[in-house]
XYZ file of C-alpha atoms in Angstrom:
577
model
C -0.150 -0.123 0.114
C 1.215 3.488 -0.771
C 2.017 5.840 1.347
C 0.139 8.742 1.956
C 0.588 12.070 3.664
C -1.077 15.346 4.176
C -4.328 15.177 6.891
C -3.933 18.364 8.677
C -5.960 20.245 11.435
C -6.131 23.777 12.365
C -7.637 25.386 15.312
C -7.647 29.135 16.885
C -8.389 29.482 20.357
C -10.317 32.026 22.087
C -8.902 33.383 25.364
C -12.295 31.901 26.998
C -10.912 28.033 25.853
C -7.337 28.597 27.267
C -8.794 30.279 30.982
C -11.223 26.987 30.402
C -8.562 24.423 30.356
C -6.962 25.915 33.387
C -9.556 26.433 35.367
C -9.978 22.686 34.521
C -6.438 22.242 36.095
C -4.777 21.772 32.983
C -2.087 24.330 32.767
C -0.984 23.673 36.624
C -1.035 19.660 35.937
C 1.097 19.741 33.111
C 3.893 20.924 31.581
C 3.771 23.984 29.192
C 4.313 22.758 25.574
C 7.383 24.235 24.129
C 6.534 26.127 20.861
C 8.007 24.185 17.420
C 7.309 21.077 15.406
C 7.365 18.047 17.586
C 7.284 14.481 15.597
C 5.615 11.429 17.181
C 5.240 7.873 15.761
C 4.022 4.596 16.538
C 2.522 1.336 14.829
C -0.798 1.340 13.140
C -2.585 -1.187 11.464
C -0.087 -1.640 8.524
C 2.735 -0.255 9.323
C 3.966 2.666 11.147
C 2.262 6.063 11.240
C 4.079 9.279 12.234
C 2.684 12.691 12.870
C 4.054 16.450 13.552
C 2.237 18.624 16.095
C 2.994 22.303 15.777
C 2.671 24.379 18.919
C 2.245 28.071 19.154
C 2.027 30.163 22.627
C 2.318 27.065 24.210
C -1.087 25.539 22.648
C -1.398 22.795 19.823
C -2.261 24.875 16.860
C -1.899 22.564 14.413
C -1.557 18.411 13.791
C -0.499 16.352 10.816
C -0.112 13.037 9.663
C 3.224 13.036 7.742
C 3.679 9.084 6.668
C 1.458 6.032 7.188
C 0.266 3.223 5.639
C -3.548 2.569 6.738
C -6.495 1.998 4.518
C -8.039 5.129 2.579
C -11.076 4.481 4.873
C -9.015 4.884 8.086
C -7.815 8.621 7.020
C -11.382 10.330 8.724
C -10.332 8.379 11.615
C -6.849 10.118 12.187
C -8.212 13.622 11.174
C -10.719 13.037 13.900
C -8.395 11.960 16.327
C -6.383 15.159 15.570
C -9.812 17.704 15.538
C -10.375 16.430 19.047
C -6.617 16.928 20.012
C -6.057 20.466 18.897
C -9.527 20.792 20.495
C -8.807 19.745 23.931
C -5.202 21.055 23.659
C -4.709 17.568 25.119
C -4.342 13.764 23.683
C -6.185 12.698 26.587
C -9.846 11.867 26.919
C -9.898 11.297 23.455
C -12.923 9.143 21.475
C -11.838 6.285 19.391
C -13.627 5.734 15.660
C -15.697 2.365 15.799
C -14.092 0.394 13.043
C -10.762 1.924 13.094
C -9.881 1.249 16.314
C -6.224 0.296 15.710
C -5.690 3.075 13.775
C -7.459 5.626 16.332
C -5.140 4.169 19.160
C -2.091 4.521 16.836
C -2.500 8.294 16.204
C -3.142 8.929 19.931
C -0.366 6.981 20.796
C 1.944 9.242 18.531
C 0.198 12.612 19.675
C 1.643 11.626 23.220
C 4.964 11.023 22.012
C 4.886 14.107 20.251
C 3.332 15.822 23.257
C 5.923 14.342 25.809
C 9.166 15.661 23.419
C 6.702 19.104 23.528
C 6.742 18.984 27.401
C 10.225 18.280 27.858
C 9.623 14.706 29.180
C 12.266 11.591 28.170
C 10.508 9.022 26.670
C 8.945 5.961 29.301
C 11.578 3.347 30.150
C 11.408 0.453 27.691
C 10.277 -3.021 28.595
C 12.579 -4.560 30.841
C 15.201 -7.013 29.581
C 16.753 -9.895 31.143
C 15.916 -12.647 33.601
C 12.338 -11.736 34.863
C 10.145 -13.950 37.226
C 6.452 -13.836 38.204
C 3.650 -16.267 39.504
C 2.037 -16.306 36.163
C 3.109 -15.307 32.481
C 0.062 -13.926 30.371
C 0.687 -14.304 26.369
C -1.425 -11.755 24.947
C -3.042 -8.375 26.196
C -6.129 -9.000 23.917
C -9.811 -9.563 25.981
C -9.068 -12.953 27.139
C -5.082 -11.773 28.327
C -6.591 -8.778 30.214
C -9.072 -10.828 31.611
C -6.930 -13.545 33.216
C -4.146 -11.045 34.194
C -7.214 -8.710 36.172
C -8.352 -11.931 37.729
C -4.799 -13.299 38.800
C -3.102 -9.936 39.674
C -6.412 -8.898 41.313
C -6.108 -12.267 43.675
C -2.477 -11.390 44.648
C -0.631 -13.037 42.017
C 2.602 -11.262 40.506
C 1.515 -10.988 36.749
C 3.503 -10.269 33.817
C 1.650 -9.676 30.281
C 3.593 -10.348 27.235
C 2.099 -8.180 24.002
C 3.485 -8.701 20.648
C 1.777 -5.470 19.118
C 2.152 -1.749 20.645
C -1.462 -1.460 21.984
C -3.344 -3.889 23.848
C -6.445 -5.436 22.429
C -6.152 -7.901 19.798
C -8.943 -8.964 17.667
C -10.978 -7.617 20.369
C -10.305 -3.934 19.885
C -12.614 -5.158 16.671
C -15.120 -6.525 18.247
C -18.480 -4.623 17.477
C -21.621 -6.787 18.601
C -21.559 -7.065 21.883
C -21.163 -9.743 24.345
C -23.796 -13.023 24.754
C -24.990 -13.743 28.115
C -28.398 -15.427 29.597
C -30.327 -14.668 32.944
C -28.635 -11.783 33.721
C -28.821 -9.044 35.921
C -29.446 -6.549 32.868
C -32.014 -8.493 30.945
C -33.908 -9.003 33.964
C -34.094 -5.172 34.707
C -35.200 -4.566 31.312
C -37.778 -7.341 31.505
C -36.191 -9.869 28.467
C -36.560 -13.644 29.269
C -33.921 -15.786 28.341
C -32.365 -18.911 29.797
C -29.417 -20.724 30.331
C -30.859 -23.474 28.478
C -32.052 -21.624 25.328
C -28.711 -19.868 24.930
C -26.780 -23.394 25.347
C -29.184 -25.014 22.651
C -28.535 -21.829 20.705
C -24.966 -22.249 20.593
C -24.651 -25.564 19.713
C -27.460 -25.408 17.227
C -25.140 -22.530 15.149
C -22.671 -24.717 15.734
C -23.748 -27.548 13.917
C -23.359 -29.790 17.121
C -19.389 -29.477 16.569
C -18.998 -27.818 19.591
C -17.541 -29.179 22.546
C -20.712 -29.477 24.921
C -19.052 -29.142 28.262
C -17.402 -26.113 27.309
C -20.122 -24.604 25.770
C -22.020 -25.093 29.019
C -19.637 -23.941 31.187
C -19.724 -20.631 29.165
C -23.297 -20.339 29.213
C -23.693 -20.991 33.009
C -20.597 -18.277 34.099
C -22.330 -15.728 31.403
C -24.104 -13.880 33.829
C -21.689 -13.799 36.511
C -19.231 -12.539 33.798
C -21.783 -9.553 32.997
C -21.328 -8.519 36.807
C -18.027 -8.999 36.713
C -17.027 -6.383 34.107
C -19.582 -3.944 35.287
C -18.052 -3.757 38.395
C -15.083 -3.287 36.444
C -16.267 -0.106 35.083
C -18.107 -1.607 31.926
C -21.386 -0.373 30.318
C -23.252 -3.545 29.079
C -26.791 -1.777 29.466
C -28.077 -2.134 26.097
C -29.188 -5.629 25.286
C -30.228 -6.631 21.208
C -30.715 -9.740 19.144
C -27.130 -11.214 16.667
C -28.109 -13.934 14.227
C -28.613 -17.310 15.313
C -29.511 -16.133 19.084
C -33.378 -16.838 19.846
C -33.641 -13.862 22.419
C -31.735 -10.615 23.122
C -28.858 -11.542 24.914
C -26.251 -9.554 23.072
C -24.902 -7.127 26.302
C -23.060 -3.701 24.757
C -23.049 -0.266 25.863
C -25.726 2.041 25.973
C -27.324 3.089 22.822
C -26.048 -0.016 20.689
C -22.296 1.229 20.853
C -19.122 -0.815 19.766
C -18.377 -3.414 22.511
C -14.486 -3.582 21.806
C -13.273 -0.001 21.734
C -15.088 -0.067 25.355
C -14.306 -2.977 26.706
C -10.327 -2.867 25.868
C -9.993 0.215 28.224
C -11.524 -0.808 30.992
C -10.163 -4.349 30.723
C -6.785 -2.876 30.351
C -7.006 -0.132 33.226
C -8.486 -2.993 35.632
C -5.467 -5.043 34.941
C -3.321 -2.080 35.579
C -4.634 -1.234 38.845
C -4.989 -4.460 40.139
C -0.736 -4.853 39.501
C -0.270 -6.731 36.221
C 2.712 -5.514 34.312
C 2.047 -5.252 30.262
C 4.782 -5.174 27.832
C 4.336 -4.441 24.703
C 6.322 -5.337 21.656
C 7.083 -8.137 23.147
C 7.078 -11.098 21.296
C 6.990 -14.288 22.626
C 9.048 -17.279 20.890
C 8.923 -20.153 22.648
C 7.604 -21.514 26.052
C 9.596 -24.323 27.801
C 9.900 -26.093 30.874
C 12.423 -24.968 33.362
C 12.678 -27.456 36.135
C 9.596 -26.337 38.343
C 8.731 -23.162 36.146
C 8.414 -22.303 32.416
C 10.695 -20.154 30.624
C 9.185 -17.904 28.234
C 11.135 -16.555 25.653
C 10.679 -13.326 24.543
C 11.696 -11.135 21.387
C 12.003 -6.682 22.138
C 13.137 -3.996 20.787
C 15.506 -3.591 23.088
C 16.628 -7.250 23.361
C 15.677 -10.706 23.769
C 15.345 -11.910 27.345
C 13.745 -15.000 29.762
C 10.894 -14.646 31.952
C 10.110 -17.495 34.341
C 6.934 -18.288 36.179
C 5.212 -20.917 37.665
C 2.440 -21.149 35.190
C 1.410 -19.815 31.764
C -1.809 -18.460 30.134
C -1.410 -18.700 26.733
C -3.972 -15.995 25.241
C -2.464 -15.002 22.390
C -5.482 -15.062 19.818
C -6.408 -16.912 15.958
C -4.513 -16.933 13.234
C -6.675 -15.189 10.798
C -4.128 -12.630 9.402
C -1.755 -15.874 8.741
C -2.921 -16.533 5.011
C -0.342 -19.535 4.723
C -2.042 -20.905 7.693
C -5.086 -20.316 6.886
C -4.815 -21.784 3.422
C -3.125 -25.041 4.911
C -6.771 -25.795 6.491
C -9.063 -24.328 4.549
C -7.546 -24.135 0.645
C -11.242 -22.443 -0.338
C -10.212 -19.475 1.417
C -7.379 -18.425 -0.973
C -7.451 -15.254 -1.574
C -10.257 -14.234 0.998
C -9.096 -11.098 3.067
C -9.365 -10.791 6.947
C -11.132 -8.839 9.738
C -8.025 -9.618 12.162
C -5.527 -7.308 12.938
C -1.864 -8.152 12.003
C -0.301 -9.997 15.048
C -3.274 -12.778 14.849
C -0.610 -15.414 13.509
C -1.148 -18.328 15.118
C 2.182 -17.924 16.588
C 1.432 -20.341 19.845
C 0.746 -23.725 17.860
C 4.517 -24.125 17.280
C 5.037 -23.450 20.969
C 2.701 -25.844 22.386
C 3.749 -28.470 20.125
C 6.579 -29.467 22.532
C 4.124 -30.265 25.417
C 2.032 -32.696 22.968
C -0.546 -30.469 23.251
C -3.559 -31.736 20.807
C -5.105 -28.908 18.491
C -8.916 -29.690 17.301
C -10.923 -28.108 14.571
C -8.251 -26.319 12.925
C -10.328 -26.444 9.625
C -13.454 -24.290 11.399
C -12.639 -21.144 10.041
C -15.555 -18.762 10.185
C -15.919 -15.500 7.361
C -18.149 -12.808 8.605
C -20.530 -11.565 5.869
C -20.159 -8.205 6.163
C -17.160 -6.334 5.322
C -16.152 -3.743 3.488
C -14.363 -5.027 0.500
C -10.669 -3.881 0.216
C -10.014 -3.069 4.089
C -11.362 -5.099 6.188
C -13.255 -3.260 8.065
C -16.094 -5.361 9.774
C -19.998 -4.137 9.666
C -21.457 -5.278 12.822
C -23.716 -7.808 12.717
C -26.156 -5.498 15.422
C -26.779 -3.726 12.149
C -29.025 -6.184 10.514
C -30.230 -7.091 14.304
C -32.009 -3.874 14.472
C -33.736 -4.161 10.929
C -31.628 -3.426 8.204
C -31.677 -5.744 4.759
C -29.208 -7.144 2.131
C -29.720 -6.482 -1.592
C -27.931 -7.867 -4.567
C -26.730 -5.644 -7.433
C -29.928 -6.263 -8.882
C -32.028 -5.039 -6.124
C -33.295 -7.679 -4.428
C -33.291 -9.234 -0.965
C -31.484 -12.907 -1.693
C -31.547 -14.392 1.922
C -32.757 -14.217 5.265
C -30.315 -11.364 6.450
C -30.475 -13.008 10.407
C -28.910 -16.498 9.117
C -25.840 -17.436 10.684
C -22.500 -16.309 9.418
C -21.671 -19.339 7.237
C -24.951 -19.220 5.901
C -25.023 -15.320 4.718
C -21.669 -15.705 2.958
C -22.191 -18.458 1.111
C -25.217 -16.566 0.212
C -23.151 -13.192 -0.445
C -20.767 -15.538 -2.548
C -23.398 -16.252 -4.866
C -24.860 -12.898 -6.237
C -22.969 -10.822 -8.989
C -19.710 -9.948 -7.958
C -19.837 -11.962 -5.007
C -20.745 -9.114 -2.744
C -23.687 -7.276 -1.948
C -25.217 -3.548 -0.369
C -26.315 -3.859 3.230
C -29.275 -0.798 2.968
C -30.714 0.381 6.079
C -32.845 3.975 6.868
C -32.235 6.882 9.286
C -34.206 5.003 11.797
C -32.171 2.269 11.990
C -29.000 4.358 12.218
C -29.884 6.215 15.243
C -30.710 3.427 17.077
C -27.322 1.899 16.671
C -24.259 4.102 17.826
C -21.854 2.154 16.080
C -23.124 3.144 12.836
C -22.318 6.694 13.160
C -18.351 5.322 13.748
C -19.152 4.123 9.715
C -20.368 7.443 8.496
C -17.014 9.639 10.149
C -15.250 6.751 8.208
C -16.953 7.508 4.907
C -18.172 3.781 4.320
C -21.819 4.854 3.689
C -23.678 6.048 0.839
C -26.584 8.272 1.378
C -29.312 9.367 -0.616
C -32.899 10.984 0.440
C -34.977 8.614 -1.871
C -34.072 4.910 -2.394
C -34.359 5.848 -6.018
C -31.718 8.343 -5.682
C -29.829 5.853 -3.827
C -30.193 3.223 -6.628
C -28.859 5.912 -8.758
C -25.992 6.263 -6.456
C -25.174 2.192 -6.331
C -25.981 1.861 -10.351
C -29.123 -0.557 -9.503
C -32.411 -0.876 -10.826
C -34.505 2.087 -8.623
C -38.036 0.140 -9.321
C -36.436 -3.217 -8.299
C -34.943 -1.971 -5.232
C -37.905 0.563 -3.917
C -40.392 -3.058 -4.474
C -37.782 -4.827 -2.662
C -38.335 -2.269 0.319
C -42.051 -2.408 -0.167
C -42.247 -5.672 0.245
C -39.992 -5.696 3.074
C -41.857 -3.356 5.110
C -45.389 -5.097 4.237
C -44.040 -8.487 5.740
C -42.404 -6.033 8.830
C -45.668 -4.672 9.636
C -47.288 -8.574 9.406
C -44.340 -10.085 11.170
C -44.179 -12.515 8.560
C -41.491 -12.748 5.883
C -42.877 -15.134 3.563
C -40.156 -14.628 1.242
C -37.348 -16.074 3.555
C -38.561 -16.731 6.657
C -37.189 -13.658 8.780
C -38.436 -14.199 12.126
C -41.078 -11.119 12.940
C -38.681 -10.798 16.067
C -35.823 -10.238 13.818
C -37.480 -7.411 11.639
C -38.339 -4.411 14.449
C -38.357 -1.841 12.215
C -39.379 -0.771 8.840
C -36.726 0.898 6.190
C -39.297 4.167 5.849
C -37.600 7.327 7.432
C -35.227 9.488 4.640
C -32.243 9.300 4.006
C -31.682 6.037 3.218
C -28.134 3.791 3.567
C -26.097 1.492 1.729
C -22.706 -0.414 2.256
C -21.261 -2.562 -0.142
C -19.801 -5.607 1.628
C -19.014 -9.086 1.229
C -17.256 -11.813 3.072
C -13.608 -11.856 4.524
C -11.698 -14.622 7.168
C -13.055 -13.301 10.328
C -12.449 -16.270 13.726
C -10.489 -18.941 13.502
C -12.786 -21.407 15.439
C -10.153 -23.950 16.166
C -7.140 -24.205 18.356
C -5.683 -25.969 21.826
C -7.813 -28.514 23.189
C -8.747 -27.288 26.726
C -10.961 -28.596 29.254
C -13.804 -26.528 31.649
C -10.928 -25.648 34.018
C -9.188 -23.906 30.699
C -6.106 -26.773 30.967
C -4.071 -27.150 27.957
C -5.165 -31.222 27.043
C -2.436 -33.131 25.402
C -2.733 -36.184 23.130
C -3.187 -38.703 25.397
C -6.273 -36.533 26.980
C -4.295 -35.109 30.102
C -4.055 -31.588 31.324
C -0.517 -30.348 30.792
C 0.193 -29.211 34.556
C 0.723 -25.361 34.804
C -0.177 -24.553 31.453
C -3.816 -22.770 30.483
C -5.178 -21.244 27.298
C -8.256 -18.720 26.522
C -9.346 -17.576 23.811
C -9.046 -17.542 19.977
C -6.103 -19.388 20.649
C -8.085 -22.885 21.602
C -10.674 -24.622 19.996
C -13.859 -26.332 20.848
C -16.211 -23.343 22.152
C -17.601 -22.258 18.763
C -17.909 -25.809 17.058
C -18.865 -25.368 13.300
C -19.574 -21.756 13.274
C -19.374 -18.792 15.697
C -22.690 -16.674 17.176
C -21.963 -13.435 17.128
C -21.671 -12.050 20.562
C -20.268 -15.703 21.783
C -16.514 -14.548 21.069
C -16.496 -11.889 23.762
C -18.205 -14.193 25.923
C -15.561 -16.808 25.074
C -12.558 -14.880 25.451
C -13.870 -12.634 28.952
C -15.427 -15.795 30.578
C -12.132 -18.499 30.130
C -9.776 -15.691 30.575
C -10.811 -15.492 34.025
C -11.219 -19.209 34.210
C -7.844 -19.704 33.443
C -6.902 -17.274 35.727
C -8.826 -18.808 38.570
C -7.275 -22.503 37.515
C -3.566 -20.795 37.114
C -3.812 -19.577 40.980
C -5.199 -22.580 42.134
C -1.944 -24.827 40.454
C 0.842 -22.249 42.138
C -0.849 -22.030 45.471
C 1.438 -24.642 46.627
C 4.208 -24.231 44.319
């Protein structure tokens, strides 16, 4: 991808704005910014992102990205972050742009690096090198790893988290739907009837009964307490929606239907650090081995190679969706597919665990997500469909039940002209789901005041599109989709309020459902069926929870629940060590 330059934001601050900053304490708490141009850099989704801040009269006067390799659709996110920084005269308290989390965080990191230079603050010390020791090493600072670190450190263990990327979150950063859970305090408060048994049956059915029943049962039965645990840490899970494959509303997310990942990762990272966990970024694990009664975890960082010794290890390093060679090895039919995964999802752990005779299960079970923007890997949350959107092909016709499971919907899209389709919705649906605003800010949406105008922009027959929407609205009002069998409860609102919106989408590699075999205690299981002492795993690096297809909302449930379980099991293991 070619380098891009030239994003610039400027602002003139009124005197009252400057005074307000001082009244709020900004002036007294932070060193004055030195005038001049100050550079900062961070690792983005596709490579280094570099920017320059211009400081005049002690305030940020301008900010511009001078070099990056992000997608065209990420440029508005960069501009948005820079605009916030200029307005606030700070890099603190900035809002991540939904759908461009990694780019947003990289821009924030680069801003902070530049501001530190302007304040005369020396760069933070590099991650420690040489020998280190702790009770528990957690490999990976995604949702599973941060959940494990929070639980373990909060229970008094010394914890070192090793994250090979420059930011926390992994694929959790891109999670948009929510967290599935049943019989929760939130559901009860909202009057939503749901049961653990129905959640279990939905998950098993969605996975074509290939799931490990015990793993699913454990996830389901611990889901409600995990929602309470996360809310206790500060997470907002007060909105409950419905995803494809779920009988009832059970997808917990921030108020208004905001994206779950950009909200949850900072909550978990802050909780882990507050509990005392040490998170080391840009620290790539290259091997895990026995060293007497301990584990020796080999690490490669920008400042050198070193070893961390620990009594127990929790592997939470994610899947392999960004490793096309490995994807094709297990699923040749996915050759040439794009991916929603961040670039660090390369399946490193599968090589480390071989020496422990660890069993890998269902590696061929790789899920595609049906609504990914072609060419850039940006995923449109399933909640858009759950809130009432339909999908049409280039001929302006619906072609499937939009709430079918991801694999079914992906296959249906690939049968259409051009192997993509259009997600179609109106202003009412947009207002029902905050995540859509993030897509608009990135320029992903095509908009028109009429369906005919939208059809013209998309190059499809206007009459066909108008009839498709009119037919859908009639069936929605009747609560009966006689064309494709979409349930009445899955058609919550008509598509009738201008403006109307569309975004082109198609399938991309999304979730690798196979991985390291674990039991309900998150212990790594070897080929003989025995647990490997002291070795635990959680999240997308494991296999068995999702079977042949993962339901939307189950990944965040899986990573948080089994991350916490892995920590509890590791704590029990080290108790007598």
